[in-house]
Amino acid sequence: MMRTKTLAARHLAGPLTLPLTLPLVGLLLLTACSGAEPETAAQAKGTVNIDIHAWAGYEAQAAVMAHLLERELGYKVNKRPVKEDQSWKDFESGKVDVIVESWGHNDLKKTYIEQKKVALSAGLTGNKGVIGWYIPEWMAKRYPGITDYRNLNKYSSLFRTDKTGTAGQVLDGDPTFVTNDEAIIKNLGLNYRVVYSGSEAALIKAAQEATKNRTPLLMYFYEPQWLFTKIRLVKVSLPPYAVGCDDTAAKVACDYPPYLLDKIVSKRFAETGGKAYEFVRNFNWTNDDQNAVASDMINEKMSAEEAAERWVDENKIVWKDWIPR
């Protein structure tokens, strides 16, 4: 769902705005080499370096891209786990060519696209991103009005933990994910505190345990996410998002915007990337496509490569038009 922390207009994420704004929330780096001098993938079919960010949907998308770059276009693909903000910084150093899924990141776009002019958008991924606060479905049924933020203080005692004292807990993920939660709590006068679980995996485990054991949970989460195919979560209604309501980080008192996730590429790659760049630009799938791959990774215990291969083998009608001729 990282999505580097951006308290300006979000998401899409993770799970940090491009309207249509869970946490985050990876980057595809395409750098080709030939002989002694490094080259971009546009100059020769060489190495494609893919940065893997810390949420399953991103890894799923990167794996499918990598599989098709190798099998259909003849590139070698390397992957490295890396924080999202570092990937953006590497646009300037020339190490990064493509971010496969960007959740808004208006601040980073301003720096690297508008000011430094080392990157640009390569179009939408097709995913529609949502970030917000969620509770298990059983809580929505048991406690009248709990999904309305105006009633949350009445129920704050349900969510108290050792870490929050007399306040309720809002469980967030990786602190680098896109999140406005601390400002939202303060500006809406809610008796809650943000506690960072540290990862997407920790959020998922908390949601599964709260559903199974009927324990209270209020957490930051996001879509697309394979977990919604396994358990039922209900979104809490925060004050509706309106354009500009999150322009000032410290004053945010509204819900996250909806995100249309996009791909970010280096300017150099856009100019010289050839078929590799065309492929990245053409890539476009749905939340269901991403969730299918991510679910196989998590629930079927497949490697990202195995899950990607399975999806590619079963969905040629989807990806055949991505391949440049």
Short mmCIF file of C-alpha atoms in Angstrom, two decimals, residues 115-289:
data_model
loop_
_atom_site.label_atom_id
_atom_site.label_comp_id
_atom_site.label_asym_id
_atom_site.label_seq_id
_atom_site.Cartn_x
_atom_site.Cartn_y
_atom_site.Cartn_z
CA GLN A 115 11.27 21.27 -10.85
CA LYS A 116 14.14 18.90 -11.64
CA LYS A 117 12.50 17.59 -14.84
CA VAL A 118 14.04 14.13 -14.51
CA ALA A 119 10.77 12.16 -14.52
CA LEU A 120 7.28 12.12 -16.02
CA SER A 121 4.04 10.14 -15.88
CA ALA A 122 3.72 7.18 -18.25
CA GLY A 123 -0.04 6.88 -17.87
CA LEU A 124 -2.47 5.10 -15.56
CA THR A 125 -2.05 1.54 -14.32
CA GLY A 126 -5.82 1.00 -14.50
CA ASN A 127 -6.03 0.48 -10.74
CA LYS A 128 -8.39 2.62 -8.68
CA GLY A 129 -6.95 3.31 -5.26
CA VAL A 130 -8.81 3.97 -2.03
CA ILE A 131 -7.34 4.82 1.38
CA GLY A 132 -9.35 5.14 4.56
CA TRP A 133 -10.27 3.81 7.99
CA TYR A 134 -11.81 0.34 8.27
CA ILE A 135 -13.40 -1.86 10.94
CA PRO A 136 -14.42 -5.54 10.84
CA GLU A 137 -17.94 -6.06 9.53
CA TRP A 138 -19.11 -7.59 12.80
CA MET A 139 -18.45 -4.28 14.59
CA ALA A 140 -20.53 -2.34 12.08
CA LYS A 141 -23.43 -4.70 12.80
CA ARG A 142 -23.07 -4.67 16.58
CA TYR A 143 -22.48 -0.96 17.27
CA PRO A 144 -25.03 1.45 15.74
CA GLY A 145 -23.52 4.41 13.94
CA ILE A 146 -19.90 3.38 14.53
CA THR A 147 -19.03 3.89 10.87
CA ASP A 148 -19.84 7.63 11.17
CA TYR A 149 -16.78 9.56 12.40
CA ARG A 150 -19.08 11.79 14.50
CA ASN A 151 -19.83 8.77 16.71
CA LEU A 152 -16.28 7.49 17.08
CA ASN A 153 -15.60 9.24 20.39
CA LYS A 154 -18.58 7.44 21.90
CA TYR A 155 -16.87 4.15 21.06
CA SER A 156 -13.24 5.10 21.69
CA SER A 157 -13.00 2.92 24.81
CA LEU A 158 -13.50 -0.16 22.61
CA PHE A 159 -10.24 0.58 20.83
CA ARG A 160 -8.00 1.35 23.82
CA THR A 161 -4.67 -0.45 23.99
CA ASP A 162 -1.64 -0.40 26.26
CA LYS A 163 -0.02 2.00 23.80
CA THR A 164 -2.87 4.53 23.74
CA GLY A 165 -3.96 4.81 27.37
CA THR A 166 -7.41 6.40 27.63
CA ALA A 167 -7.55 7.10 23.89
CA GLY A 168 -8.66 4.73 21.18
CA GLN A 169 -6.18 3.27 18.72
CA VAL A 170 -6.06 3.83 14.97
CA LEU A 171 -3.68 1.18 13.65
CA ASP A 172 -1.57 2.37 10.72
CA GLY A 173 0.99 0.43 8.69
CA ASP A 174 4.49 1.46 7.65
CA PRO A 175 5.05 5.08 8.73
CA THR A 176 6.31 5.82 5.21
CA PHE A 177 2.91 4.95 3.69
CA VAL A 178 0.72 7.84 2.57
CA THR A 179 -1.17 8.86 5.67
CA ASN A 180 -3.00 11.91 7.03
CA ASP A 181 -4.27 10.11 10.12
CA GLU A 182 -2.56 12.10 12.86
CA ALA A 183 -3.85 15.38 11.40
CA ILE A 184 -7.33 13.95 10.86
CA ILE A 185 -7.57 12.84 14.49
CA LYS A 186 -6.39 16.20 15.83
CA ASN A 187 -8.51 18.37 13.56
CA LEU A 188 -11.70 16.37 14.06
CA GLY A 189 -11.24 16.35 17.84
CA LEU A 190 -11.18 12.57 18.07
CA ASN A 191 -10.03 10.80 21.23
CA TYR A 192 -7.67 8.50 19.36
CA ARG A 193 -3.96 7.99 18.77
CA VAL A 194 -2.15 6.56 15.75
CA VAL A 195 -0.03 3.48 16.38
CA TYR A 196 2.19 2.24 13.55
CA SER A 197 2.19 -1.52 13.09
CA GLY A 198 5.20 -1.27 10.79
CA SER A 199 4.04 -3.10 7.68
CA GLU A 200 1.21 -4.18 5.41
CA ALA A 201 1.61 -7.73 6.73
CA ALA A 202 0.97 -6.53 10.29
CA LEU A 203 -2.21 -4.72 9.22
CA ILE A 204 -3.47 -7.83 7.46
CA LYS A 205 -2.74 -10.03 10.48
CA ALA A 206 -4.57 -7.59 12.75
CA ALA A 207 -7.62 -7.57 10.48
CA GLN A 208 -7.69 -11.36 10.27
CA GLU A 209 -7.42 -11.77 14.05
CA ALA A 210 -10.04 -9.10 14.74
CA THR A 211 -12.45 -10.87 12.39
CA LYS A 212 -11.76 -14.35 13.74
CA ASN A 213 -11.69 -13.48 17.45
CA ARG A 214 -14.27 -10.67 17.40
CA THR A 215 -11.82 -8.17 18.89
CA PRO A 216 -12.24 -4.43 18.17
CA LEU A 217 -10.05 -2.89 15.49
CA LEU A 218 -9.97 0.49 13.76
CA MET A 219 -7.26 0.61 11.13
CA TYR A 220 -5.87 2.43 8.14
CA PHE A 221 -6.16 0.32 5.01
CA TYR A 222 -6.51 0.57 1.26
CA GLU A 223 -7.67 -0.94 -1.99
CA PRO A 224 -6.74 -2.70 -4.25
CA GLN A 225 -5.92 -5.36 -1.67
CA TRP A 226 -6.40 -9.12 -1.90
CA LEU A 227 -7.63 -9.27 1.73
CA PHE A 228 -11.04 -7.96 0.68
CA THR A 229 -11.58 -11.24 -1.19
CA LYS A 230 -11.14 -13.17 2.09
CA ILE A 231 -12.72 -11.14 4.91
CA ARG A 232 -15.29 -8.37 5.23
CA LEU A 233 -14.19 -4.91 6.29
CA VAL A 234 -16.36 -1.80 6.41
CA LYS A 235 -15.07 1.70 5.64
CA VAL A 236 -15.63 4.45 8.19
CA SER A 237 -17.19 7.63 6.79
CA LEU A 238 -14.90 10.60 7.40
CA PRO A 239 -15.83 14.11 6.21
CA PRO A 240 -16.08 13.84 2.41
CA TYR A 241 -13.02 14.68 0.39
CA ALA A 242 -13.15 17.95 -1.55
CA VAL A 243 -10.45 19.33 -3.80
CA GLY A 244 -8.01 21.30 -1.68
CA CYS A 245 -9.11 19.96 1.71
CA ASP A 246 -5.74 18.27 2.17
CA ASP A 247 -3.51 20.92 0.64
CA THR A 248 -2.08 21.88 4.04
CA ALA A 249 -0.84 18.80 5.84
CA ALA A 250 -1.39 20.09 9.36
CA LYS A 251 -4.97 21.15 8.61
CA VAL A 252 -6.33 17.99 6.99
CA ALA A 253 -9.80 17.19 8.34
CA CYS A 254 -11.28 15.20 5.47
CA ASP A 255 -11.23 11.73 3.97
CA TYR A 256 -8.57 10.66 1.52
CA PRO A 257 -9.21 11.36 -2.14
CA PRO A 258 -9.80 8.51 -4.58
CA TYR A 259 -6.64 7.68 -6.52
CA LEU A 260 -6.03 6.85 -10.13
CA LEU A 261 -2.68 5.11 -9.84
CA ASP A 262 -0.08 5.89 -12.45
CA LYS A 263 3.35 4.82 -13.63
CA ILE A 264 6.32 7.18 -13.35
CA VAL A 265 9.33 6.96 -15.64
CA SER A 266 12.59 8.83 -15.96
CA LYS A 267 12.70 11.43 -18.71
CA ARG A 268 15.71 9.70 -20.19
CA PHE A 269 13.89 6.39 -20.32
CA ALA A 270 10.89 8.01 -22.00
CA GLU A 271 13.16 9.44 -24.67
CA THR A 272 15.36 6.39 -25.28
CA GLY A 273 13.47 3.43 -23.81
CA GLY A 274 12.16 2.05 -27.08
CA LYS A 275 9.99 -1.04 -26.75
CA ALA A 276 10.58 -1.32 -23.02
CA TYR A 277 9.14 2.16 -22.54
CA GLU A 278 6.25 1.40 -24.91
CA PHE A 279 5.43 -1.70 -22.87
CA VAL A 280 5.41 0.23 -19.58
CA ARG A 281 3.24 2.94 -21.12
CA ASN A 282 0.81 0.32 -22.51
CA PHE A 283 0.46 -1.61 -19.24
CA ASN A 284 -3.11 -1.27 -17.91
CA TRP A 285 -5.06 -3.71 -15.74
CA THR A 286 -7.71 -3.76 -13.00
CA ASN A 287 -7.90 -4.09 -9.22
CA ASP A 288 -9.19 -7.64 -9.74
CA ASP A 289 -6.16 -8.52 -11.89
#
